[in-house]
Coordinates of C-alpha atoms in Angstrom, one line a residue:
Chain A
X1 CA -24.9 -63.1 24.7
X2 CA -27.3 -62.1 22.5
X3 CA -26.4 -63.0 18.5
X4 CA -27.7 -59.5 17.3
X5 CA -27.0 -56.9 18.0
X6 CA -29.2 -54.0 19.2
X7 CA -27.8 -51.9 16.2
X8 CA -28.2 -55.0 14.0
X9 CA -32.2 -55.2 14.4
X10 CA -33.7 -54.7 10.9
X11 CA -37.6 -53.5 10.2
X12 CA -38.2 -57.3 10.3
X13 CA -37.5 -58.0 13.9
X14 CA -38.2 -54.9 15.4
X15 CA -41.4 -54.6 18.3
X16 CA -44.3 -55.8 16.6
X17 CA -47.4 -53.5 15.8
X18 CA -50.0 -53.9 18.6
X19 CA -52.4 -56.6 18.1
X20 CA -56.1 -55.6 17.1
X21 CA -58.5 -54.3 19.6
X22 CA -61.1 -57.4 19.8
X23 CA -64.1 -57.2 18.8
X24 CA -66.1 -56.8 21.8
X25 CA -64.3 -53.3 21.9
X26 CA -67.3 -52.1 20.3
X27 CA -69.7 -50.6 21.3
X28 CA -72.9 -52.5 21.8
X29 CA -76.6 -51.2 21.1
X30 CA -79.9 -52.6 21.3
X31 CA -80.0 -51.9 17.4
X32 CA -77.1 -53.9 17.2
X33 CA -76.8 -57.5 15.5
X34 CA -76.3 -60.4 18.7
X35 CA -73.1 -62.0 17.9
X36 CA -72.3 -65.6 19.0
X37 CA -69.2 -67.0 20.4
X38 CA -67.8 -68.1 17.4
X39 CA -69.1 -64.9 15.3
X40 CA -67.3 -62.8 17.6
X41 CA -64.3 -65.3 17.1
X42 CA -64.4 -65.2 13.3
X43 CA -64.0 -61.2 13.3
X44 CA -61.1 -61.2 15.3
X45 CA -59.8 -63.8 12.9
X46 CA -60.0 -62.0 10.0
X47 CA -58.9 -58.6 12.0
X48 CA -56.0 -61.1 13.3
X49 CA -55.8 -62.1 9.2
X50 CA -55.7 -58.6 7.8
X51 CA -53.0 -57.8 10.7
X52 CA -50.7 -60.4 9.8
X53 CA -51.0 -59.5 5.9
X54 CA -50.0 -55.5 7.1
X55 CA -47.4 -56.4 9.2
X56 CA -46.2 -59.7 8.2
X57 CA -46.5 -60.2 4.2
X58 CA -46.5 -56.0 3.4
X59 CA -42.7 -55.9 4.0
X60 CA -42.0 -59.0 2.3
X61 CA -44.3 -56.8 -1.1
X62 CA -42.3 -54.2 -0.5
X63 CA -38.7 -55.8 -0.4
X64 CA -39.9 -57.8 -3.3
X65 CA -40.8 -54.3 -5.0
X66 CA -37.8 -53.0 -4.9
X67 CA -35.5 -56.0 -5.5
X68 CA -37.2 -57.5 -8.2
X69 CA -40.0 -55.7 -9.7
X70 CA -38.2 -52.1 -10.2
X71 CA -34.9 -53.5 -11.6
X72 CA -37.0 -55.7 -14.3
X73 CA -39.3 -53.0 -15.3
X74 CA -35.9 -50.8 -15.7
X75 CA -34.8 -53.5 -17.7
X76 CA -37.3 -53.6 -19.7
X77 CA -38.2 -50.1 -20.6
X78 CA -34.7 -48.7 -20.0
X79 CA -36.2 -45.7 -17.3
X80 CA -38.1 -46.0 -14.3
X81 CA -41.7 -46.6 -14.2
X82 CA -43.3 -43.0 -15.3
X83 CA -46.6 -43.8 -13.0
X84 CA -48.1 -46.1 -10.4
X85 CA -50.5 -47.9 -13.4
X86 CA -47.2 -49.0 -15.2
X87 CA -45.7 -50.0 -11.8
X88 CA -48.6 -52.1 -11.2
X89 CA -48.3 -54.2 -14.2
X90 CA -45.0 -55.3 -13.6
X91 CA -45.6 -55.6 -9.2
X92 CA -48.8 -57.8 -10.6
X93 CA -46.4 -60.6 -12.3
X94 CA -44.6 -60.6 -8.7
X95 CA -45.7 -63.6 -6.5
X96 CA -45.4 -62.2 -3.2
X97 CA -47.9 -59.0 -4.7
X98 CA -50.0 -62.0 -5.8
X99 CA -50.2 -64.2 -2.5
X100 CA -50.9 -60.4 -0.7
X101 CA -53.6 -59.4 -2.8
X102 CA -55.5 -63.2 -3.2
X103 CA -55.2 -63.3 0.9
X104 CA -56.2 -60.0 1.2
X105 CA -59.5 -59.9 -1.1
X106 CA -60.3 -63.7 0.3
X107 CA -60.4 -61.7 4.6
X108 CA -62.3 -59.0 2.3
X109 CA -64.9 -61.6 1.5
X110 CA -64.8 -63.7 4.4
X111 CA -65.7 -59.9 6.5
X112 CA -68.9 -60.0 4.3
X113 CA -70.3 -63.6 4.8
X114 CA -69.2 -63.7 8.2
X115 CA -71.4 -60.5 8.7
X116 CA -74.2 -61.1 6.3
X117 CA -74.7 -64.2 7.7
X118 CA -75.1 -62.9 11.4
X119 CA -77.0 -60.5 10.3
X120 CA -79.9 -62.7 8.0
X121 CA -80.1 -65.4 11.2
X122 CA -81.7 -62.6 13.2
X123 CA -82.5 -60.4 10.4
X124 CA -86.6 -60.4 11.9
X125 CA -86.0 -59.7 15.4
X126 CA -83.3 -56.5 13.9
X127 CA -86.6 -55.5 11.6
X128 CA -88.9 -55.3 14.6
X129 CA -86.2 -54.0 17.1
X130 CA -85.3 -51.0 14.8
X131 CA -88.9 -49.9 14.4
X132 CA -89.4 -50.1 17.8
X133 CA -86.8 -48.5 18.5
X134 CA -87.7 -45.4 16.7
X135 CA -91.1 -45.0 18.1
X136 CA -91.1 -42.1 20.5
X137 CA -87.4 -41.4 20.1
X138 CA -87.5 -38.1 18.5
X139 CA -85.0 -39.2 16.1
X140 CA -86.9 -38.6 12.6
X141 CA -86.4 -41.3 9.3
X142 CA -87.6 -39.8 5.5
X143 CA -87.1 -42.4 3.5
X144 CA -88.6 -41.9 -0.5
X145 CA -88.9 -45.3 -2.1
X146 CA -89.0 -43.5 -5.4
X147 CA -85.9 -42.5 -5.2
X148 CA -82.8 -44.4 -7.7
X149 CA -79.6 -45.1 -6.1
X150 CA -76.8 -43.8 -7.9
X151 CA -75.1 -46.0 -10.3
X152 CA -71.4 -46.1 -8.7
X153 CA -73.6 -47.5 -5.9
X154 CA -75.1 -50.5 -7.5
X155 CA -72.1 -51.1 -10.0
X156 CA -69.7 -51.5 -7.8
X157 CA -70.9 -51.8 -4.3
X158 CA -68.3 -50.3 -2.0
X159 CA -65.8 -53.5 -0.1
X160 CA -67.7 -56.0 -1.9
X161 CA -70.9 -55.9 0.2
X162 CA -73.6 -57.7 -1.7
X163 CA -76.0 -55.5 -2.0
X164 CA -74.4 -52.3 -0.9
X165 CA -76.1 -49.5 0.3
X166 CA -79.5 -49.8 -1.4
X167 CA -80.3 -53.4 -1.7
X168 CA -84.1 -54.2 0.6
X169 CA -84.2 -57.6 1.2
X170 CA -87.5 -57.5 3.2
X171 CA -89.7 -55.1 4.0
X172 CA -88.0 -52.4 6.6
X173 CA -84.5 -53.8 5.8
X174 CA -81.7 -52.8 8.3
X175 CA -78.9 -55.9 6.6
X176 CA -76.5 -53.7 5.0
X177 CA -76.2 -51.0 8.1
X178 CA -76.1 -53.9 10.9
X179 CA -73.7 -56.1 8.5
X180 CA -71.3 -52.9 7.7
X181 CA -71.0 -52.1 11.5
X182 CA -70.4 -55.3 12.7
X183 CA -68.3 -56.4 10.2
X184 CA -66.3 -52.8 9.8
X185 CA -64.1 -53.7 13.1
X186 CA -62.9 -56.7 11.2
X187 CA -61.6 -54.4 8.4
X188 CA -60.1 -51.6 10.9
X189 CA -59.2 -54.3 13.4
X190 CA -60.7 -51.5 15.4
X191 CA -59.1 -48.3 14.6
X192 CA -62.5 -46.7 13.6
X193 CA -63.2 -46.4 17.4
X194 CA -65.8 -48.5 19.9
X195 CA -68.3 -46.6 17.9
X196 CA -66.9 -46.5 14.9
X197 CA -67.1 -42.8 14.5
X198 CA -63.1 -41.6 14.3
X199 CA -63.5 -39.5 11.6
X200 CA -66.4 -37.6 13.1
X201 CA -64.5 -37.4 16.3
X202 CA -61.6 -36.2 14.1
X203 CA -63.7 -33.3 13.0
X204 CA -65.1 -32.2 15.5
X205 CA -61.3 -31.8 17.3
X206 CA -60.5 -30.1 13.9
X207 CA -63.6 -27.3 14.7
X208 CA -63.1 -26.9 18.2
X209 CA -59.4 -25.9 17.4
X210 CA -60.0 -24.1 14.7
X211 CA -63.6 -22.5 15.3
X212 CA -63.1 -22.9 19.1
X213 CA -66.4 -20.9 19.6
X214 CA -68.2 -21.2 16.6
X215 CA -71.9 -23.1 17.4
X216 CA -73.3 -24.3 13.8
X217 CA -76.9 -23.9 14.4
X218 CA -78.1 -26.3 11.3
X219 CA -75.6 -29.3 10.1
X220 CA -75.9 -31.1 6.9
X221 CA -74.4 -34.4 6.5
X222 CA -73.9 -35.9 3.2
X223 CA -73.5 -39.8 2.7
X224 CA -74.1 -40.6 6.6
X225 CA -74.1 -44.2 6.4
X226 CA -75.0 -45.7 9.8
X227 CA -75.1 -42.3 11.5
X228 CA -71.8 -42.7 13.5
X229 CA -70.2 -39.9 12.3
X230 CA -73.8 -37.6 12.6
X231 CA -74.2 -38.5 16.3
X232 CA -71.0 -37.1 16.8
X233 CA -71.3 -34.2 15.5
X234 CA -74.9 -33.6 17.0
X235 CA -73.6 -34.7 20.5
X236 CA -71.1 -32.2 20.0
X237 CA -73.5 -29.5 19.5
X238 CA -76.6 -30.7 21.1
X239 CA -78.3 -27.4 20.1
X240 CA -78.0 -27.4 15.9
X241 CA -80.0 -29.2 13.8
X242 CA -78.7 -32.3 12.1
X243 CA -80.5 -33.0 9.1
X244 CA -78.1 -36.6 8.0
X245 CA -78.5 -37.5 4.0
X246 CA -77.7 -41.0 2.5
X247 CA -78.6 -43.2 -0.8
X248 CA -79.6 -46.0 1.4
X249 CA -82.7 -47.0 3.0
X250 CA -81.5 -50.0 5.1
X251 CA -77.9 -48.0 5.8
X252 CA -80.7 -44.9 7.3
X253 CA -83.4 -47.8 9.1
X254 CA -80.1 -48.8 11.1
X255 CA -78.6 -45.3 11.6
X256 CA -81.9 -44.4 12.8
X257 CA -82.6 -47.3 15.0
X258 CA -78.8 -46.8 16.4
X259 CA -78.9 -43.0 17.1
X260 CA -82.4 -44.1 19.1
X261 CA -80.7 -46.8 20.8
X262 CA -77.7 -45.0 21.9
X263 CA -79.4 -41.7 22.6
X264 CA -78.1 -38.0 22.2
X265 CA -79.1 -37.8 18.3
X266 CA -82.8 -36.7 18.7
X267 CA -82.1 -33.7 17.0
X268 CA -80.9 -35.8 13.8
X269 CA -83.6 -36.1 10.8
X270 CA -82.3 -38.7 8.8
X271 CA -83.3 -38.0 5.3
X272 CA -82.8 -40.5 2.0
X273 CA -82.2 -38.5 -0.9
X274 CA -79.1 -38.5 -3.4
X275 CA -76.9 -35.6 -2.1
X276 CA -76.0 -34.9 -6.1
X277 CA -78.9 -33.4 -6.5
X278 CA -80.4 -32.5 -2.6
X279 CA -83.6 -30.9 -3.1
X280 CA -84.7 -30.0 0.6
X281 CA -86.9 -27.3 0.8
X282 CA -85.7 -25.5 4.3
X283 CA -83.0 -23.0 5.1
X284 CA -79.3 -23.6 4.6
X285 CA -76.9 -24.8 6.4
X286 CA -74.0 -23.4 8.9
X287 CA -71.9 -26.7 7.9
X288 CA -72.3 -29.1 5.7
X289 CA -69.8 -32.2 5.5
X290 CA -68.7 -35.6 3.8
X291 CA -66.6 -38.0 6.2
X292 CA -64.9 -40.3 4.0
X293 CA -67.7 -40.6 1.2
X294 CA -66.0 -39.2 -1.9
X295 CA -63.7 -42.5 -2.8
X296 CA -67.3 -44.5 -3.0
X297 CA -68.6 -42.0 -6.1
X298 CA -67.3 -41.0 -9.2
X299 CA -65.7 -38.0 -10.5
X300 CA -68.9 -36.7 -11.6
X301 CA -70.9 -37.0 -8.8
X302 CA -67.8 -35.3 -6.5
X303 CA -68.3 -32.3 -8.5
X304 CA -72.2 -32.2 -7.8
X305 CA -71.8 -33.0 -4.1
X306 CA -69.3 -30.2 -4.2
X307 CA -72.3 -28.3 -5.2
X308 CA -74.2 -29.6 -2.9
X309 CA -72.2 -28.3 0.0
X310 CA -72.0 -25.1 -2.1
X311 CA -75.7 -24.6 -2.8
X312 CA -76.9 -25.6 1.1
X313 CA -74.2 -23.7 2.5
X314 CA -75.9 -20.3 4.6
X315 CA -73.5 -17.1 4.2
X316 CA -70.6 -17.3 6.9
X317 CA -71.1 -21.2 6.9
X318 CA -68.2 -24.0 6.4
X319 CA -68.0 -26.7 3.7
X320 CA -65.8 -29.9 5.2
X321 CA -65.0 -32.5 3.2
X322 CA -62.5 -35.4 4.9
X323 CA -60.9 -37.9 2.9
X324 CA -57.7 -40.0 2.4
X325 CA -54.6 -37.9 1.8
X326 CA -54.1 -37.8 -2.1
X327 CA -50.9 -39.4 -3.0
X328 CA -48.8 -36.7 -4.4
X329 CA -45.0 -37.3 -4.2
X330 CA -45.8 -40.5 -2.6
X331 CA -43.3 -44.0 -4.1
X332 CA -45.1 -45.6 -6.6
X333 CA -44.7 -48.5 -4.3
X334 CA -47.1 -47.1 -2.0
X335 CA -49.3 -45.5 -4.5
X336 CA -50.1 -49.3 -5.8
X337 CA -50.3 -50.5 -2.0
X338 CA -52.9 -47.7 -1.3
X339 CA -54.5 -48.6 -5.4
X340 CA -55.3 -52.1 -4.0
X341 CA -58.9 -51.2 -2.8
X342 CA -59.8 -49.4 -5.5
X343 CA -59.0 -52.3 -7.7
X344 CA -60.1 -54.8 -5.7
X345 CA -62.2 -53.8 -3.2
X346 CA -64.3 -52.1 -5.1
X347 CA -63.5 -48.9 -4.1
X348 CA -65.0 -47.5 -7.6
X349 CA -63.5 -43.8 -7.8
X350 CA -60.8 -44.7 -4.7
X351 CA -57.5 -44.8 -7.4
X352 CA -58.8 -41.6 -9.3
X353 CA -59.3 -39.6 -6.5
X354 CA -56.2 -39.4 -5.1
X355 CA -54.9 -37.9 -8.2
X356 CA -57.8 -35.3 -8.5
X357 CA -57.3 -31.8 -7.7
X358 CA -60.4 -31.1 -5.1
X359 CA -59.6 -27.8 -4.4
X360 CA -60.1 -27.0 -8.0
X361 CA -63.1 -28.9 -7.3
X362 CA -64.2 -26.8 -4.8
X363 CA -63.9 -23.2 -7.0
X364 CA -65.3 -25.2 -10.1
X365 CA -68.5 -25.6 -7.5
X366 CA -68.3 -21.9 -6.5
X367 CA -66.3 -21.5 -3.6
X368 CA -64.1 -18.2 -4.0
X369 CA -60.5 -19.1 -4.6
X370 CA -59.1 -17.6 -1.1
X371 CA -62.3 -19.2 0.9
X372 CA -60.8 -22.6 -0.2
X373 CA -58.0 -25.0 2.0
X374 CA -56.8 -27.8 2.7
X375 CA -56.0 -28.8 6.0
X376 CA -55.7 -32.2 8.0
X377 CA -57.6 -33.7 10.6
X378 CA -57.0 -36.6 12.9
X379 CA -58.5 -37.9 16.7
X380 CA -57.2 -40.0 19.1
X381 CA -59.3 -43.3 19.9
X382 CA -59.4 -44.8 23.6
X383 CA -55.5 -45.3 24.4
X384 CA -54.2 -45.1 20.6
X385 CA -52.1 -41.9 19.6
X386 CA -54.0 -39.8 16.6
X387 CA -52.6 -40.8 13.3
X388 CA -49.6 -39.5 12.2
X389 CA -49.7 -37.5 8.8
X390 CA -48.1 -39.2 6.5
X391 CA -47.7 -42.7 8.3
X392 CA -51.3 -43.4 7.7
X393 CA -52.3 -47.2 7.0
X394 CA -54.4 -46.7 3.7
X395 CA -56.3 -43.5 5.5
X396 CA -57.5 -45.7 8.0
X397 CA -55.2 -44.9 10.6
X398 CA -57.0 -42.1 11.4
X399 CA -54.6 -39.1 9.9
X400 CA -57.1 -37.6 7.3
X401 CA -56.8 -35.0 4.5
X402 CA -59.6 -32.2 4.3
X403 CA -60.8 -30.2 2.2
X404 CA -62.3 -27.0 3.4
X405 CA -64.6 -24.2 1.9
X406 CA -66.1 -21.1 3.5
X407 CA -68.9 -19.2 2.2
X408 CA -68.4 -15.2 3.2
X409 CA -70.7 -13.6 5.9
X410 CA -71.0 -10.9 3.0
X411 CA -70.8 -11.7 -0.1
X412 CA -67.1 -9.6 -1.0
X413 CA -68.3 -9.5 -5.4
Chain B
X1 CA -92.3 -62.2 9.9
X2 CA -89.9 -65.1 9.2
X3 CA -87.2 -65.1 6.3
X4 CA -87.9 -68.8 4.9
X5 CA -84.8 -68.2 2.6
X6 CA -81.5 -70.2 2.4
X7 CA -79.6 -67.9 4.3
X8 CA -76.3 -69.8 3.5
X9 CA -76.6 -69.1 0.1
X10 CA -78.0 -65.8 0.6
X11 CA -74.6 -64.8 3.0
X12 CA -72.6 -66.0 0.6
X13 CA -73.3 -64.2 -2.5
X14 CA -71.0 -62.4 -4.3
X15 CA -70.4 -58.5 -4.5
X16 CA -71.5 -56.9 -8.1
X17 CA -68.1 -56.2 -9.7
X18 CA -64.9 -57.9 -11.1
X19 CA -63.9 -61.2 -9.8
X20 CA -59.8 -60.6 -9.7
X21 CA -57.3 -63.5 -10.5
X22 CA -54.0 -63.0 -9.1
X23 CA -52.5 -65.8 -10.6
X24 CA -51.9 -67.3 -14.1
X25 CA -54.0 -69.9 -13.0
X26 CA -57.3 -69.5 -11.9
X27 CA -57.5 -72.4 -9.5
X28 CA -54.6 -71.3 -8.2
X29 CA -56.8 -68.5 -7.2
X30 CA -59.5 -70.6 -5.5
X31 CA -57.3 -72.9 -3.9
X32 CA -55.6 -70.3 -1.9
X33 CA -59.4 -68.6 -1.6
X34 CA -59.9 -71.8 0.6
X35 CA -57.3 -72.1 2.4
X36 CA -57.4 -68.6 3.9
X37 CA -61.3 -70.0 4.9
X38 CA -59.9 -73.1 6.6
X39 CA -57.1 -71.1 8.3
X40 CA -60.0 -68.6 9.6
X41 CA -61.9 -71.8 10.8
X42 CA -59.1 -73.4 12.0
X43 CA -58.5 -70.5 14.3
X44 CA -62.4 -70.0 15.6
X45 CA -62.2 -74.0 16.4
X46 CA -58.9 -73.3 18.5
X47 CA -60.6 -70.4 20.2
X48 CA -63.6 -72.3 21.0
X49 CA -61.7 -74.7 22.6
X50 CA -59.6 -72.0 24.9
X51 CA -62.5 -70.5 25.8
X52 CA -64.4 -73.5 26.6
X53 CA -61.0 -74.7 29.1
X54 CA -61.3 -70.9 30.7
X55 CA -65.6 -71.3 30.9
X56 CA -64.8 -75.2 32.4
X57 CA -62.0 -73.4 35.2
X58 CA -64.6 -70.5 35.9
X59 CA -66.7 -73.3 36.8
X60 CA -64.2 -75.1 38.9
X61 CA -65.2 -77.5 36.6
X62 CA -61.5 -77.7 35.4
X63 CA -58.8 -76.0 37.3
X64 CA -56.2 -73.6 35.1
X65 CA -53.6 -75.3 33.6
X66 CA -54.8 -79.5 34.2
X67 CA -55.6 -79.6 30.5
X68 CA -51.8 -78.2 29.6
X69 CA -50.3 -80.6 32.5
X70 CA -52.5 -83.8 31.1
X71 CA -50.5 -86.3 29.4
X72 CA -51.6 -88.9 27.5
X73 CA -51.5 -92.6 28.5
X74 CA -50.9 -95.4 26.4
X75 CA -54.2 -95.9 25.3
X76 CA -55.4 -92.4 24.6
X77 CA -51.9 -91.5 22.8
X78 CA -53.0 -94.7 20.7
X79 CA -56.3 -93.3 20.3
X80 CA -55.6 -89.7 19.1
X81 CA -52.4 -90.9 16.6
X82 CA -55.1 -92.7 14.9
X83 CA -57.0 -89.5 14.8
X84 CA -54.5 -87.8 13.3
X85 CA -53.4 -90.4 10.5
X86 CA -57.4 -90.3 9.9
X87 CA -57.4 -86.6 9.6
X88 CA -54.6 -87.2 7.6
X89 CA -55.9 -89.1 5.1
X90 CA -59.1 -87.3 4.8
X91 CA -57.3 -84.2 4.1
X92 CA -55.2 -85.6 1.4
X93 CA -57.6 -87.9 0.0
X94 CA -57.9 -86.5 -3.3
X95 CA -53.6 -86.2 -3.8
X96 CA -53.7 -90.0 -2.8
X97 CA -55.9 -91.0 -4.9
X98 CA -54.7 -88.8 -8.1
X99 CA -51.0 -90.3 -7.0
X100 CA -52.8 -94.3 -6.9
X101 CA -54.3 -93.3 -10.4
X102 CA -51.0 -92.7 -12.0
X103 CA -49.6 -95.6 -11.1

């Protein structure tokens, strides 16, 4: 007979979360870093790491949270907390927040030497490989070594990657695209998809349910990264052209080399330029997006690239911009769980964002005020459900808040 | 085109930013730093080994399950106690040693 019973089971001993995809769940290219036995190894270790602090030590924050930390801060100031940044002072003098966080930022690091150093073993055969790759492909690379990164770029480079984006350290650099794919499963444990491209999936499920028949001739796609997204999007309409916009020139030598690698993207020109201030002399553009770029800027540059979108936006065209869910009436608790990166992942304008108001954003950057929504998007990946609204791990789960603008067919003022 | 760097020390640079300290302590900090390092290599030396038993078996080099089965005679038992009490002391050579000095 069993000692508990089934009414008896708690949160604690219910059916565990399934375990991490490994890592050879993604998909391989020839643009791709080789990984080793034991590289492949270490990724699924610190996916298996990040796993057991989400399910494992998370309740144990939580319960902690709300047995401890809440009735002392009550004590103290004689009322509940009145925000999450007065929460977190007293949760940061609680040792089970403490042993979370030091875990979690020391898988955070671990993600980035285990991928750097994969990545510089080989780092002369990925140089050659990309370039080759490109010849002939049809896929196009602009890059303007002129050009200076943006400062939330180089300040604070997003999840600790040394480096970030913009950082050549040889001559036709690919490091920081080849280290952030490779080493992005260990972060996701996988929910990003084989090809890491959920949130371009997610949109393009979002368009084809809501614009079943619309076909955008010309896409614009601001802060592409490695292109995973883009090839998405331009497999999904094979007709339009892609132009693809990032800060980065080794992010844009790897997206290139990986669209020619994996094939379907020849109509993508990948373009460096700082999509604050986009200067492209051609025609606009039926729709113009941001997958999950905003949290890595600041609050000025949002506003420009909200601009941006506005300015390059042809009449009758659609402005998509797909980020976390903002945290709204969500428990302080969570608000601090889902402050961590911004804190200490350096996640520069991750914390701020949530509490920003982007569809004022949107009419401050000229959108009419009834041309402006917010709606949600989210894609299933291989046998996982679609993320749930609301039951989202940090926005990585795959349930994604959007913010939409439309730009008339005629102009109604 | 070669990259006669140190890539070591070149993988293992730190992010531009603030270094956060959870605890009141700062090498409270680094000593749990390392520990989640050795757990992480801890668990790629016990997958190398499973997936050297499963390369050996798909080799018929070592059939499924002998290595589970195997137990230890005399000798060897003799053998790998030792390693452990040298393991042992290697590990906590530094808390010996501080414990010796405050004799």
């Amino acid at each position: 007979m069993s000692a508990v019973r089934k009414d008896q089971a708690t949160s604690a001993t219910a059916a565990p979360a399934p375990l991490p995809r490994p890592w050879q769940s993604i998909q391989p290219h020839a643009a791709m870093p080789e990984l080793s036995h034991d590289e492949r190894v270490r990724f699924n270790v610190v996916a298996a790491m990040n796993h057991f602090l989400a399910q494992r030590l998370l309740p144990r924050v939580r319960e902690a949270a709300a047995r401890d930390v809440e009735p002392a801060l009550e004590a103290r100031l004689g009322r509940p907390a009145a925000d999450r940044h007065e929460y977190r002072r007293e949760l940061e003098k609680n040792l089970t927040w403490r042993l979370w966080s030091r875990l979690r930022r020391s898988t955070m690091e671990l993600r980035q030497q285990a991928g750097r150093l994969t990545v510089l073993r080989q780092l002369p055969e990925l140089v050659s490989t990309s370039r080759d790759l490109l010849k002939d492909s049809g896929v196009s690379l602009t890059l303007d070594p002129a050009m200076t990164p943006p400062r939330y770029l180089t300040s604070l480079p997003s999840h600790l990657m040394p480096g970030g984006y913009v950082t050549d350290l040889v001559d036709g650099d690919v490091t920081a695209g080849a280290s952030y794919e490779i080493g992005l499963y260990a972060t996701l444990g996988g929910q990003s998809g084989p090809a890491s491209d959920r949130a371009g999936r997610a949109t393009v499920a979002w368009l084809r349910e809501h614009r079943p028949d619309w076909r955008p001739r010309r896409i614009l796609d601001l802060g592409c990264g490695i292109g995973a997204n883009t090839l998405v999007l331009a497999q999904a309409f094979p007709d339009a052209e892609v132009v693809a916009v990032d800060a980065g020139a080794p992010m844009l030598r790897y997206a290139a080399a990986r669209t020619a690698a994996l094939g379907g993207g020849e109509h993508i020109r990948f373009v460096q330029a700082d999509a604050e201030r986009l200067a492209l002399d051609e025609a606009p553009f039926d729709l113009v997006l941001s997958l999950m770029v905003l949290h890595e800027t600041s609050r000025p540059a949002l506003q420009h690239i909200f601009a941006t979108s506005f300015q390059q936006l042809a009449p009758g065209g659609l402005a998509f911009h797909l980020e976390q869910p903002p945290y709204r009436d969500k428990p302080l608790i969570e608000q601090c769980l889902r402050d961590w990166d911004g804190r200490y992942n350096n996640e520069s304008f991750w914390s701020s964002l949530h509490d920003t108001d982007l569809v004022a954003c949107m009419r401050e950057a000229g959108f009419a005020a009834q041309h402006v929504h917010e709606t949600t998007a989210n894609a299933a990946i291989g046998d996982a459900a679609p993320g749930v609204q609301g039951q989202e791990d940090y926005g990585r789960g795959g349930a994604w808040y959007v913010v939409v603008g439309e730009k008339p067919a005629v102009q109604t003022n | 085109m070669s990259l006669e760097r140190d890539l070591l020390a070149m993988a293992t640079e730190p992010a531009a930013g603030p270094r956060p300290q959870f605890f009141d302590d700062p090498a409270m900090d680094r000593v749990w730093d390392v520990l989640a390092a050795l757990t992480a290599e801890l668990a790629v030396t016990r997958t190398r080994l499973n997936s050297l038993e499963r390369v050996l078996a798909e080799h018929d080099c070592l059939p499924a399950g002998v290595v589970d089965g195997w137990v230890a005679d005399d000798e060897a038992a003799r053998d790998q106690a030792q390693a452990h009490q040298e393991m042992l002391m290697r590990v906590f050579r530094g808390l010996l040693q501080d414990a010796a000095a405050k004799q």
